[in-house]
């Protein structure tokens, strides 16, 4: 079962109630999917991953989201500390840092200006060659700062970075999320 949500439906956080329209929207859709027979949920949107844990408890279904699945894989692989690249917002970045910290994983981040550049590259579809060169430079700086692996928080990062470019293992969050869901479904 698949349900597509339009980004325009998300809306801003209601500070008075602290209830995110994103969470309410995902909760509503999750309830519908469960009623239709879904046995687990895979949250594909990076913006919606930040509300995934609350949704799992509310609808009593396993919810596979990128940060949790990636953190679990990193613990097994013992590839720490990690360089964290490709978050699209401060909320998402904070969510990743919290999730990794909860798993005992130290995370190194690009500089504030490099994070802003990455977000611009992702949102404005900057020329691929320019993006690739910038991502390689940022990844190399994270390696020099002590990262033992790089977590690619967004699928687009796979277009710009390869293991051989930075001489570090790359862990694709989307791949880890899908692998965890498939493994759980097969169990």
Coordinates of N, CA and C in Angstrom, one line a residue, residues 14 19 22 25 27 46 53 65 71 89 111 116-117 124-125 129 165 176 180:
X14 N 2.5 24.3 14.9 CA 1.6 25.1 15.7 C 2.2 25.2 17.1
X19 N 1.7 20.7 18.3 CA 1.4 19.6 17.4 C 1.8 20.0 16.0
X22 N 2.6 18.2 10.3 CA 3.2 17.0 9.6 C 2.8 15.8 10.4
X25 N -0.8 14.9 10.0 CA -1.1 14.4 8.7 C -0.6 12.9 8.5
X27 N 0.0 10.8 10.9 CA -0.8 10.0 11.8 C -2.1 9.6 11.1
X46 N 12.1 12.8 3.9 CA 13.1 13.1 4.9 C 12.5 14.1 5.9
X53 N 8.7 8.5 14.9 CA 8.7 7.8 16.1 C 7.4 8.0 16.9
X65 N 12.3 4.5 9.6 CA 12.7 5.8 9.2 C 14.2 5.8 9.1
X71 N 21.4 4.4 12.1 CA 22.1 4.3 13.4 C 22.3 2.9 13.8
X89 N 17.2 20.6 6.7 CA 16.7 21.6 7.5 C 17.4 21.4 8.9
X111 N 30.8 22.6 8.1 CA 30.6 24.0 8.7 C 29.2 24.5 8.4
X116 N 24.7 25.1 4.6 CA 23.9 26.0 3.8 C 24.1 25.7 2.3
X117 N 25.3 25.6 1.9 CA 25.6 25.4 0.5 C 25.0 24.0 0.0
X124 N 18.1 24.0 -5.2 CA 18.1 24.8 -6.4 C 18.6 24.1 -7.6
X125 N 18.9 22.8 -7.5 CA 19.4 22.0 -8.6 C 20.6 22.7 -9.3
X129 N 28.1 19.2 -11.9 CA 29.6 19.2 -11.7 C 30.0 20.1 -10.5
X165 N 35.9 8.5 -4.1 CA 36.2 10.0 -4.1 C 36.8 10.5 -2.8
X176 N 19.6 2.1 4.0 CA 19.5 1.4 5.3 C 18.1 1.3 5.7
X180 N 16.2 -2.3 6.3 CA 15.6 -2.6 7.6 C 14.2 -3.1 7.4

